[in-house]
mmCIF file of N, CA and C in Angstrom:
data_model
loop_
_atom_site.group_PDB
_atom_site.id
_atom_site.type_symbol
_atom_site.label_atom_id
_atom_site.label_comp_id
_atom_site.label_asym_id
_atom_site.label_seq_id
_atom_site.Cartn_x
_atom_site.Cartn_y
_atom_site.Cartn_z
ATOM 1 N N MET A 1 162.547 149.002 85.589
ATOM 2 C CA MET A 1 162.798 148.186 86.650
ATOM 3 C C MET A 1 161.913 148.448 87.647
ATOM 4 N N LEU A 2 160.974 147.520 88.379
ATOM 5 C CA LEU A 2 159.737 148.334 89.089
ATOM 6 C C LEU A 2 160.238 147.895 90.736
ATOM 7 N N ASN A 3 159.644 148.828 91.055
ATOM 8 C CA ASN A 3 160.601 148.824 93.069
ATOM 9 C C ASN A 3 159.352 147.520 93.403
ATOM 10 N N SER A 4 159.728 146.901 94.785
ATOM 11 C CA SER A 4 159.003 145.985 95.252
ATOM 12 C C SER A 4 157.601 146.257 95.627
ATOM 13 N N LEU A 5 157.752 147.626 96.227
ATOM 14 C CA LEU A 5 156.474 148.014 96.596
ATOM 15 C C LEU A 5 155.918 149.386 95.905
ATOM 16 N N ILE A 6 154.981 149.292 95.460
ATOM 17 C CA ILE A 6 154.045 150.432 94.450
ATOM 18 C C ILE A 6 152.852 150.715 94.664
ATOM 19 N N PRO A 7 152.979 151.601 95.511
ATOM 20 C CA PRO A 7 151.455 151.874 95.763
ATOM 21 C C PRO A 7 151.101 152.670 94.449
ATOM 22 N N GLU A 8 149.538 152.297 94.542
ATOM 23 C CA GLU A 8 148.634 152.544 93.217
ATOM 24 C C GLU A 8 147.054 153.107 93.979
ATOM 25 N N LEU A 9 146.864 154.458 93.688
ATOM 26 C CA LEU A 9 146.095 155.423 93.852
ATOM 27 C C LEU A 9 145.048 155.344 93.195
ATOM 28 N N LEU A 10 143.649 155.110 94.073
ATOM 29 C CA LEU A 10 142.369 155.334 92.777
ATOM 30 C C LEU A 10 141.973 156.739 92.928
ATOM 31 N N VAL A 11 141.919 157.262 91.923
ATOM 32 C CA VAL A 11 141.634 158.823 91.518
ATOM 33 C C VAL A 11 140.125 159.169 91.135
ATOM 34 N N SER A 12 140.037 160.243 91.326
ATOM 35 C CA SER A 12 138.493 160.837 91.080
ATOM 36 C C SER A 12 138.456 161.100 89.634
ATOM 37 N N HIS A 13 139.344 161.978 88.953
ATOM 38 C CA HIS A 13 139.655 162.406 87.980
ATOM 39 C C HIS A 13 141.316 162.291 87.212
ATOM 40 N N TYR A 14 141.328 161.172 86.495
ATOM 41 C CA TYR A 14 142.505 160.956 85.928
ATOM 42 C C TYR A 14 143.207 162.113 85.187
ATOM 43 N N ASP A 15 142.594 162.546 84.401
ATOM 44 C CA ASP A 15 143.189 163.723 83.688
ATOM 45 C C ASP A 15 143.845 164.804 84.386
ATOM 46 N N LYS A 16 142.979 165.223 85.621
ATOM 47 C CA LYS A 16 143.427 165.844 86.443
ATOM 48 C C LYS A 16 144.444 165.696 87.578
ATOM 49 N N SER A 17 144.538 164.272 87.959
ATOM 50 C CA SER A 17 145.503 163.680 88.632
ATOM 51 C C SER A 17 146.893 163.725 88.022
ATOM 52 N N LEU A 18 146.834 163.171 86.690
ATOM 53 C CA LEU A 18 147.945 162.939 85.935
ATOM 54 C C LEU A 18 148.423 164.341 85.645
ATOM 55 N N ILE A 19 148.083 165.266 85.334
ATOM 56 C CA ILE A 19 148.379 166.512 85.083
ATOM 57 C C ILE A 19 149.172 167.434 86.682
ATOM 58 N N PHE A 20 148.355 167.064 87.734
ATOM 59 C CA PHE A 20 149.474 167.349 89.140
ATOM 60 C C PHE A 20 150.195 166.607 89.243
ATOM 61 N N TYR A 21 150.489 165.280 89.110
ATOM 62 C CA TYR A 21 151.690 164.248 89.224
ATOM 63 C C TYR A 21 153.066 164.842 88.274
ATOM 64 N N THR A 22 152.583 164.937 87.014
ATOM 65 C CA THR A 22 153.672 165.214 86.053
ATOM 66 C C THR A 22 153.945 166.793 85.744
ATOM 67 N N GLU A 23 153.176 167.693 85.623
ATOM 68 C CA GLU A 23 153.624 169.007 85.175
ATOM 69 C C GLU A 23 153.643 169.694 87.031
ATOM 70 N N ILE A 24 153.031 169.149 87.772
ATOM 71 C CA ILE A 24 153.221 170.320 88.935
ATOM 72 C C ILE A 24 154.354 169.599 89.981
ATOM 73 N N LEU A 25 154.122 168.385 90.038
ATOM 74 C CA LEU A 25 155.177 167.510 90.851
ATOM 75 C C LEU A 25 156.299 167.261 89.883
ATOM 76 N N GLY A 26 156.753 166.952 88.865
ATOM 77 C CA GLY A 26 157.433 166.519 87.572
ATOM 78 C C GLY A 26 157.922 164.988 88.028
ATOM 79 N N PHE A 27 156.597 164.229 88.228
ATOM 80 C CA PHE A 27 156.765 162.647 87.697
ATOM 81 C C PHE A 27 157.323 162.616 86.380
ATOM 82 N N LYS A 28 157.956 161.815 86.008
ATOM 83 C CA LYS A 28 157.940 161.350 84.811
ATOM 84 C C LYS A 28 156.782 159.839 84.416
ATOM 85 N N LEU A 29 155.830 159.993 83.117
ATOM 86 C CA LEU A 29 155.247 159.021 82.880
ATOM 87 C C LEU A 29 155.783 157.778 82.056
ATOM 88 N N ASP A 30 156.069 156.548 83.285
ATOM 89 C CA ASP A 30 156.649 156.003 82.578
ATOM 90 C C ASP A 30 156.118 154.770 81.421
ATOM 91 N N TYR A 31 155.025 154.637 81.708
ATOM 92 C CA TYR A 31 153.888 154.108 80.658
ATOM 93 C C TYR A 31 152.331 154.405 81.252
ATOM 94 N N ASP A 32 151.548 154.279 80.322
ATOM 95 C CA ASP A 32 150.324 154.321 80.544
ATOM 96 C C ASP A 32 149.147 153.463 79.908
ATOM 97 N N ARG A 33 147.797 153.068 80.069
ATOM 98 C CA ARG A 33 146.816 152.370 79.699
ATOM 99 C C ARG A 33 145.905 153.708 79.508
ATOM 100 N N PRO A 34 145.838 154.486 78.741
ATOM 101 C CA PRO A 34 144.732 155.706 78.666
ATOM 102 C C PRO A 34 143.072 154.994 78.679
ATOM 103 N N GLU A 35 143.414 154.069 77.929
ATOM 104 C CA GLU A 35 141.820 153.096 78.114
ATOM 105 C C GLU A 35 141.177 152.880 79.234
ATOM 106 N N ASP A 36 142.350 152.563 79.876
ATOM 107 C CA ASP A 36 141.759 151.771 81.611
ATOM 108 C C ASP A 36 142.145 153.137 82.884
ATOM 109 N N LYS A 37 142.583 154.357 81.979
ATOM 110 C CA LYS A 37 142.797 155.692 82.954
ATOM 111 C C LYS A 37 143.574 155.272 84.094
ATOM 112 N N PHE A 38 144.890 154.613 83.692
ATOM 113 C CA PHE A 38 145.730 154.188 84.424
ATOM 114 C C PHE A 38 147.530 154.504 84.016
ATOM 115 N N ALA A 39 147.960 154.767 85.228
ATOM 116 C CA ALA A 39 149.442 155.207 84.538
ATOM 117 C C ALA A 39 150.218 155.192 85.471
ATOM 118 N N MET A 40 151.722 154.580 85.101
ATOM 119 C CA MET A 40 152.523 154.213 85.944
ATOM 120 C C MET A 40 153.883 155.617 86.065
ATOM 121 N N LEU A 41 153.923 156.007 87.030
ATOM 122 C CA LEU A 41 154.583 157.188 87.353
ATOM 123 C C LEU A 41 155.905 157.239 88.042
ATOM 124 N N SER A 42 157.219 157.936 87.648
ATOM 125 C CA SER A 42 158.596 157.931 88.612
ATOM 126 C C SER A 42 158.689 159.281 88.951
ATOM 127 N N LEU A 43 159.639 159.317 90.109
ATOM 128 C CA LEU A 43 160.499 160.768 90.346
ATOM 129 C C LEU A 43 161.537 159.985 91.162
ATOM 130 N N GLU A 44 162.719 160.475 90.507
ATOM 131 C CA GLU A 44 163.714 160.067 91.513
ATOM 132 C C GLU A 44 163.894 158.978 92.187
ATOM 133 N N GLY A 45 163.779 157.506 91.284
ATOM 134 C CA GLY A 45 163.458 156.266 92.099
ATOM 135 C C GLY A 45 162.386 155.920 92.525
ATOM 136 N N SER A 46 161.526 156.710 92.711
ATOM 137 C CA SER A 46 159.711 156.547 93.658
ATOM 138 C C SER A 46 159.331 156.129 92.384
ATOM 139 N N GLN A 47 158.425 155.217 92.577
ATOM 140 C CA GLN A 47 157.184 154.574 91.788
ATOM 141 C C GLN A 47 155.813 154.666 92.319
ATOM 142 N N LEU A 48 154.891 155.277 92.011
ATOM 143 C CA LEU A 48 153.145 155.498 92.278
ATOM 144 C C LEU A 48 152.516 155.140 90.630
ATOM 145 N N MET A 49 151.485 154.578 91.291
ATOM 146 C CA MET A 49 150.518 154.649 89.890
ATOM 147 C C MET A 49 149.119 155.039 90.282
ATOM 148 N N ILE A 50 148.664 155.368 89.305
ATOM 149 C CA ILE A 50 147.378 156.082 89.431
ATOM 150 C C ILE A 50 146.172 155.538 88.397
ATOM 151 N N ASN A 51 144.848 155.288 89.097
ATOM 152 C CA ASN A 51 144.139 154.543 88.019
ATOM 153 C C ASN A 51 142.756 155.363 88.456
ATOM 154 N N GLN A 52 141.994 155.680 87.467
ATOM 155 C CA GLN A 52 140.503 156.138 87.555
ATOM 156 C C GLN A 52 139.925 154.820 88.275
ATOM 157 N N ARG A 53 138.877 155.638 89.140
ATOM 158 C CA ARG A 53 138.322 154.496 90.192
ATOM 159 C C ARG A 53 137.184 153.988 89.073
ATOM 160 N N ASN A 54 137.141 152.981 89.040
ATOM 161 C CA ASN A 54 136.416 151.959 88.262
ATOM 162 C C ASN A 54 135.436 150.674 89.460
ATOM 163 N N GLY A 55 135.294 150.939 90.479
ATOM 164 C CA GLY A 55 134.760 149.707 91.444
ATOM 165 C C GLY A 55 135.647 148.677 91.778
ATOM 166 N N TRP A 56 136.535 148.381 91.282
ATOM 167 C CA TRP A 56 137.647 147.537 91.725
ATOM 168 C C TRP A 56 138.308 147.937 92.940
ATOM 169 N N TRP A 57 138.897 146.930 93.491
ATOM 170 C CA TRP A 57 139.902 147.227 94.493
ATOM 171 C C TRP A 57 139.179 147.839 95.730
ATOM 172 N N GLU A 58 137.883 148.652 95.697
ATOM 173 C CA GLU A 58 137.469 149.514 96.604
ATOM 174 C C GLU A 58 136.440 148.445 97.914
ATOM 175 N N THR A 59 137.722 148.293 98.685
ATOM 176 C CA THR A 59 137.143 147.215 100.127
ATOM 177 C C THR A 59 135.907 147.839 101.034
ATOM 178 N N GLY A 60 135.853 149.253 100.622
ATOM 179 C CA GLY A 60 134.766 150.069 101.403
ATOM 180 C C GLY A 60 134.457 151.487 100.880
ATOM 181 N N SER A 61 133.801 152.315 102.028
ATOM 182 C CA SER A 61 133.550 153.726 100.899
ATOM 183 C C SER A 61 134.536 154.332 100.970
ATOM 184 N N LEU A 62 134.923 154.906 100.041
ATOM 185 C CA LEU A 62 135.761 156.050 99.348
ATOM 186 C C LEU A 62 135.397 157.327 99.554
ATOM 187 N N GLU A 63 135.425 158.347 100.297
ATOM 188 C CA GLU A 63 135.055 159.629 100.502
ATOM 189 C C GLU A 63 136.384 160.204 100.484
ATOM 190 N N PHE A 64 136.149 161.286 100.041
ATOM 191 C CA PHE A 64 137.129 162.501 100.371
ATOM 192 C C PHE A 64 137.779 163.035 101.407
ATOM 193 N N PRO A 65 138.950 163.077 102.242
ATOM 194 C CA PRO A 65 140.014 162.764 101.146
ATOM 195 C C PRO A 65 140.408 161.353 101.240
ATOM 196 N N PHE A 66 140.825 161.080 100.156
ATOM 197 C CA PHE A 66 141.182 159.700 99.519
ATOM 198 C C PHE A 66 142.575 159.359 100.937
ATOM 199 N N GLY A 67 142.714 158.077 100.736
ATOM 200 C CA GLY A 67 143.654 157.599 101.826
ATOM 201 C C GLY A 67 144.065 157.947 103.527
ATOM 202 N N ARG A 68 143.108 158.374 104.048
ATOM 203 C CA ARG A 68 142.977 158.586 105.455
ATOM 204 C C ARG A 68 143.445 157.675 106.019
ATOM 205 N N GLY A 69 144.727 157.940 107.250
ATOM 206 C CA GLY A 69 145.414 157.201 107.870
ATOM 207 C C GLY A 69 146.629 156.690 107.476
ATOM 208 N N ILE A 70 147.052 157.175 106.195
ATOM 209 C CA ILE A 70 148.341 156.976 105.429
ATOM 210 C C ILE A 70 148.808 158.032 104.781
ATOM 211 N N ASN A 71 150.187 158.408 105.106
ATOM 212 C CA ASN A 71 150.515 159.405 104.189
ATOM 213 C C ASN A 71 152.126 158.614 103.551
ATOM 214 N N ILE A 72 152.812 159.173 102.007
ATOM 215 C CA ILE A 72 153.127 158.467 101.387
ATOM 216 C C ILE A 72 154.626 159.085 101.110
ATOM 217 N N GLN A 73 155.690 158.883 101.674
ATOM 218 C CA GLN A 73 156.909 159.368 101.738
ATOM 219 C C GLN A 73 157.798 159.480 100.122
ATOM 220 N N ILE A 74 158.041 160.513 99.703
ATOM 221 C CA ILE A 74 159.030 160.616 98.236
ATOM 222 C C ILE A 74 160.093 161.013 98.460
ATOM 223 N N ARG A 75 161.275 160.539 98.409
ATOM 224 C CA ARG A 75 162.286 161.162 98.592
ATOM 225 C C ARG A 75 162.818 161.850 97.387
ATOM 226 N N PHE A 76 163.261 163.359 97.383
ATOM 227 C CA PHE A 76 163.350 164.191 96.251
ATOM 228 C C PHE A 76 164.802 165.042 96.733
ATOM 229 N N SER A 77 165.645 165.261 95.513
ATOM 230 C CA SER A 77 166.572 165.669 95.946
ATOM 231 C C SER A 77 166.858 167.663 96.229
ATOM 232 N N HIS A 78 165.380 167.993 96.137
ATOM 233 C CA HIS A 78 165.086 169.772 95.751
ATOM 234 C C HIS A 78 163.973 169.885 96.134
ATOM 235 N N VAL A 79 163.439 169.905 97.496
ATOM 236 C CA VAL A 79 162.017 170.216 97.812
ATOM 237 C C VAL A 79 161.821 171.472 97.572
ATOM 238 N N ASP A 80 162.707 172.309 97.736
ATOM 239 C CA ASP A 80 162.339 174.039 97.637
ATOM 240 C C ASP A 80 161.898 174.177 95.919
ATOM 241 N N LYS A 81 162.246 173.127 95.122
ATOM 242 C CA LYS A 81 161.710 173.487 93.836
ATOM 243 C C LYS A 81 160.341 173.128 93.752
ATOM 244 N N LEU A 82 160.237 172.379 94.229
ATOM 245 C CA LEU A 82 158.721 171.276 94.334
ATOM 246 C C LEU A 82 157.575 172.630 95.229
ATOM 247 N N ILE A 83 158.089 173.206 96.091
ATOM 248 C CA ILE A 83 157.507 174.103 96.780
ATOM 249 C C ILE A 83 157.400 175.492 96.089
ATOM 250 N N GLU A 84 158.048 175.748 95.037
ATOM 251 C CA GLU A 84 157.827 176.964 94.109
ATOM 252 C C GLU A 84 156.914 176.565 92.922
ATOM 253 N N SER A 85 157.105 175.234 92.633
ATOM 254 C CA SER A 85 156.059 174.863 91.571
ATOM 255 C C SER A 85 154.502 174.668 92.113
ATOM 256 N N LEU A 86 154.280 174.006 93.135
ATOM 257 C CA LEU A 86 152.850 174.380 94.118
ATOM 258 C C LEU A 86 152.587 175.613 94.229
ATOM 259 N N LYS A 87 153.235 176.737 94.436
ATOM 260 C CA LYS A 87 153.083 178.081 94.994
ATOM 261 C C LYS A 87 152.357 178.580 93.796
ATOM 262 N N LYS A 88 153.406 178.038 92.464
ATOM 263 C CA LYS A 88 152.854 179.010 91.275
ATOM 264 C C LYS A 88 151.836 178.557 90.604
ATOM 265 N N ASN A 89 151.291 177.498 91.135
ATOM 266 C CA ASN A 89 150.001 176.900 90.707
ATOM 267 C C ASN A 89 148.977 176.898 91.777
ATOM 268 N N SER A 90 149.544 177.662 92.691
ATOM 269 C CA SER A 90 148.286 178.005 93.739
ATOM 270 C C SER A 90 147.996 176.964 94.891
ATOM 271 N N ILE A 91 148.743 176.132 95.161
ATOM 272 C CA ILE A 91 148.168 174.460 95.751
ATOM 273 C C ILE A 91 149.035 175.165 97.001
ATOM 274 N N SER A 92 148.381 175.039 97.936
ATOM 275 C CA SER A 92 148.430 175.415 99.475
ATOM 276 C C SER A 92 149.056 173.834 100.036
ATOM 277 N N LEU A 93 150.193 174.069 100.783
ATOM 278 C CA LEU A 93 150.894 172.719 101.506
ATOM 279 C C LEU A 93 150.222 172.646 102.954
ATOM 280 N N TYR A 94 149.932 171.147 102.805
ATOM 281 C CA TYR A 94 149.008 170.586 103.927
ATOM 282 C C TYR A 94 149.909 171.109 105.535
ATOM 283 N N GLN A 95 151.634 171.012 105.346
ATOM 284 C CA GLN A 95 152.291 171.066 106.372
ATOM 285 C C GLN A 95 153.436 171.959 105.544
ATOM 286 N N ASP A 96 153.830 173.058 106.153
ATOM 287 C CA ASP A 96 155.339 173.869 105.730
ATOM 288 C C ASP A 96 156.287 173.147 105.809
ATOM 289 N N VAL A 97 157.253 173.265 105.043
ATOM 290 C CA VAL A 97 158.710 172.737 105.044
ATOM 291 C C VAL A 97 159.336 172.946 106.433
ATOM 292 N N GLU A 98 160.009 171.592 107.076
ATOM 293 C CA GLU A 98 160.901 171.921 108.118
ATOM 294 C C GLU A 98 161.936 171.162 107.661
ATOM 295 N N GLU A 99 162.789 171.207 108.833
ATOM 296 C CA GLU A 99 163.679 170.320 109.377
ATOM 297 C C GLU A 99 163.586 169.464 110.061
ATOM 298 N N ILE A 100 163.879 167.921 110.010
ATOM 299 C CA ILE A 100 163.266 167.210 111.172
ATOM 300 C C ILE A 100 164.599 166.346 111.490
ATOM 301 N N TRP A 101 164.869 165.846 112.184
ATOM 302 C CA TRP A 101 165.790 164.786 113.036
ATOM 303 C C TRP A 101 165.316 163.972 113.502
ATOM 304 N N ARG A 102 165.749 162.467 113.172
ATOM 305 C CA ARG A 102 164.506 161.081 113.816
ATOM 306 C C ARG A 102 165.519 160.320 113.994
ATOM 307 N N ARG A 103 165.816 159.836 115.354
ATOM 308 C CA ARG A 103 166.602 159.083 116.115
ATOM 309 C C ARG A 103 166.553 157.474 115.003
ATOM 310 N N LYS A 104 167.700 156.994 114.890
ATOM 311 C CA LYS A 104 167.859 155.389 114.650
ATOM 312 C C LYS A 104 168.872 154.864 115.113
ATOM 313 N N ASP A 105 168.573 154.285 115.944
ATOM 314 C CA ASP A 105 169.697 153.400 117.140
ATOM 315 C C ASP A 105 170.748 154.665 117.703
ATOM 316 N N ASP A 106 172.313 154.918 117.433
ATOM 317 C CA ASP A 106 172.612 155.742 118.144
ATOM 318 C C ASP A 106 172.641 157.169 117.063
ATOM 319 N N GLU A 107 172.373 157.276 116.048
ATOM 320 C CA GLU A 107 172.255 158.318 115.414
ATOM 321 C C GLU A 107 170.881 158.949 114.888
ATOM 322 N N GLU A 108 170.893 160.382 114.360
ATOM 323 C CA GLU A 108 169.928 160.919 114.041
ATOM 324 C C GLU A 108 170.066 161.045 112.465
ATOM 325 N N ILE A 109 168.942 160.625 111.944
ATOM 326 C CA ILE A 109 168.698 161.130 110.084
ATOM 327 C C ILE A 109 167.819 162.365 110.233
ATOM 328 N N GLY A 110 168.318 163.200 109.271
ATOM 329 C CA GLY A 110 167.949 164.856 109.274
ATOM 330 C C GLY A 110 167.329 164.608 107.818
ATOM 331 N N SER A 111 166.077 165.388 107.610
ATOM 332 C CA SER A 111 165.454 165.641 106.400
ATOM 333 C C SER A 111 165.036 166.939 106.289
ATOM 334 N N LYS A 112 164.344 167.425 105.427
ATOM 335 C CA LYS A 112 164.042 168.773 105.130
ATOM 336 C C LYS A 112 162.609 167.936 104.504
ATOM 337 N N GLU A 113 161.391 168.375 105.007
ATOM 338 C CA GLU A 113 160.308 167.761 104.505
ATOM 339 C C GLU A 113 159.105 169.032 104.480
ATOM 340 N N PHE A 114 158.453 168.519 103.948
ATOM 341 C CA PHE A 114 156.719 168.796 103.611
ATOM 342 C C PHE A 114 155.428 168.199 103.195
ATOM 343 N N LEU A 115 154.384 168.283 103.572
ATOM 344 C CA LEU A 115 153.237 167.884 103.072
ATOM 345 C C LEU A 115 152.357 168.624 102.423
ATOM 346 N N VAL A 116 151.690 167.675 101.213
ATOM 347 C CA VAL A 116 150.926 168.290 100.209
ATOM 348 C C VAL A 116 149.511 167.621 100.099
ATOM 349 N N GLN A 117 148.767 167.603 99.589
ATOM 350 C CA GLN A 117 147.312 166.704 99.178
ATOM 351 C C GLN A 117 147.453 166.958 97.850
ATOM 352 N N ASP A 118 147.172 165.747 97.179
ATOM 353 C CA ASP A 118 147.045 165.691 96.078
ATOM 354 C C ASP A 118 145.105 165.901 95.800
ATOM 355 N N PRO A 119 144.898 165.937 94.537
ATOM 356 C CA PRO A 119 143.699 166.222 94.032
ATOM 357 C C PRO A 119 142.668 165.558 94.922
ATOM 358 N N ASP A 120 142.941 163.903 95.151
ATOM 359 C CA ASP A 120 142.049 163.524 95.815
ATOM 360 C C ASP A 120 141.992 163.617 97.305
ATOM 361 N N GLY A 121 143.300 164.068 98.056
ATOM 362 C CA GLY A 121 143.486 164.342 99.319
ATOM 363 C C GLY A 121 144.330 163.104 99.859
ATOM 364 N N TYR A 122 145.192 162.574 98.867
ATOM 365 C CA TYR A 122 146.227 161.893 99.374
ATOM 366 C C TYR A 122 147.129 162.499 99.865
ATOM 367 N N LEU A 123 147.755 162.248 101.206
ATOM 368 C CA LEU A 123 148.647 163.057 101.735
ATOM 369 C C LEU A 123 150.237 162.730 101.348
ATOM 370 N N LEU A 124 150.844 163.386 100.852
ATOM 371 C CA LEU A 124 152.245 162.908 99.920
ATOM 372 C C LEU A 124 153.418 163.994 100.734
ATOM 373 N N ARG A 125 154.245 163.289 101.408
ATOM 374 C CA ARG A 125 155.265 163.689 102.427
ATOM 375 C C ARG A 125 156.561 163.570 101.346
ATOM 376 N N PHE A 126 157.265 164.753 100.944
ATOM 377 C CA PHE A 126 158.193 165.023 100.210
ATOM 378 C C PHE A 126 159.391 165.240 101.210
ATOM 379 N N THR A 127 160.288 164.567 101.126
ATOM 380 C CA THR A 127 161.810 164.508 102.114
ATOM 381 C C THR A 127 162.925 164.528 101.267
ATOM 382 N N GLN A 128 163.738 165.542 101.797
ATOM 383 C CA GLN A 128 165.022 165.544 101.494
ATOM 384 C C GLN A 128 166.322 165.644 102.186
ATOM 385 N N ASN A 129 167.253 164.612 102.018
ATOM 386 C CA ASN A 129 167.906 164.298 103.003
ATOM 387 C C ASN A 129 168.958 165.358 103.014
ATOM 388 N N VAL A 130 169.414 165.560 104.639
ATOM 389 C CA VAL A 130 170.324 166.754 104.984
ATOM 390 C C VAL A 130 171.273 166.109 105.912
ATOM 391 N N GLY A 131 171.478 164.749 106.007
ATOM 392 C CA GLY A 131 172.350 164.332 106.759
ATOM 393 C C GLY A 131 172.101 163.243 107.969
ATOM 394 N N MET A 132 173.199 163.017 108.445
ATOM 395 C CA MET A 132 173.281 162.200 109.643
ATOM 396 C C MET A 132 174.384 162.618 110.821
ATOM 397 N N ARG A 133 173.955 162.380 112.043
ATOM 398 C CA ARG A 133 174.506 162.992 113.079
ATOM 399 C C ARG A 133 174.707 162.139 114.862
ATOM 400 N N LYS A 134 175.864 161.846 114.922
ATOM 401 C CA LYS A 134 176.097 160.898 116.272
ATOM 402 C C LYS A 134 174.898 161.645 117.307
ATOM 403 N N ILE A 135 174.309 161.058 118.186
ATOM 404 C CA ILE A 135 173.678 161.299 118.973
ATOM 405 C C ILE A 135 174.355 161.486 120.668
ATOM 406 N N THR A 136 174.443 162.845 120.747
ATOM 407 C CA THR A 136 175.706 163.139 122.240
ATOM 408 C C THR A 136 175.084 162.811 123.326
#
């Protein structure tokens, strides 16, 4: 089943990005088209596509870091496991893990989250739900 919204990220080095997403972050390879350097990936209900740059979809200059002005939020059940894998692979966090509470109407939604950049500089924000609380 495909989500209604699935980002497709143009990448500079398909093999390097595929290793980052599957072996380091733990995304599952749902399917690929190696001849096109394309892959559909998923992680706990989140879906993402990566595609080697080929001139299509480029509406302007594309320079590192890619995706400036956007961060992609990915819900995950155990952010500590991801942080461990990133450290083991000598990948620095863009923003350290922290617990954040954000207002939604008369409640707050809590998350434990961190940010990391992929090999092309796309900003990924992994969040783990820590609950809800009433605003007093």
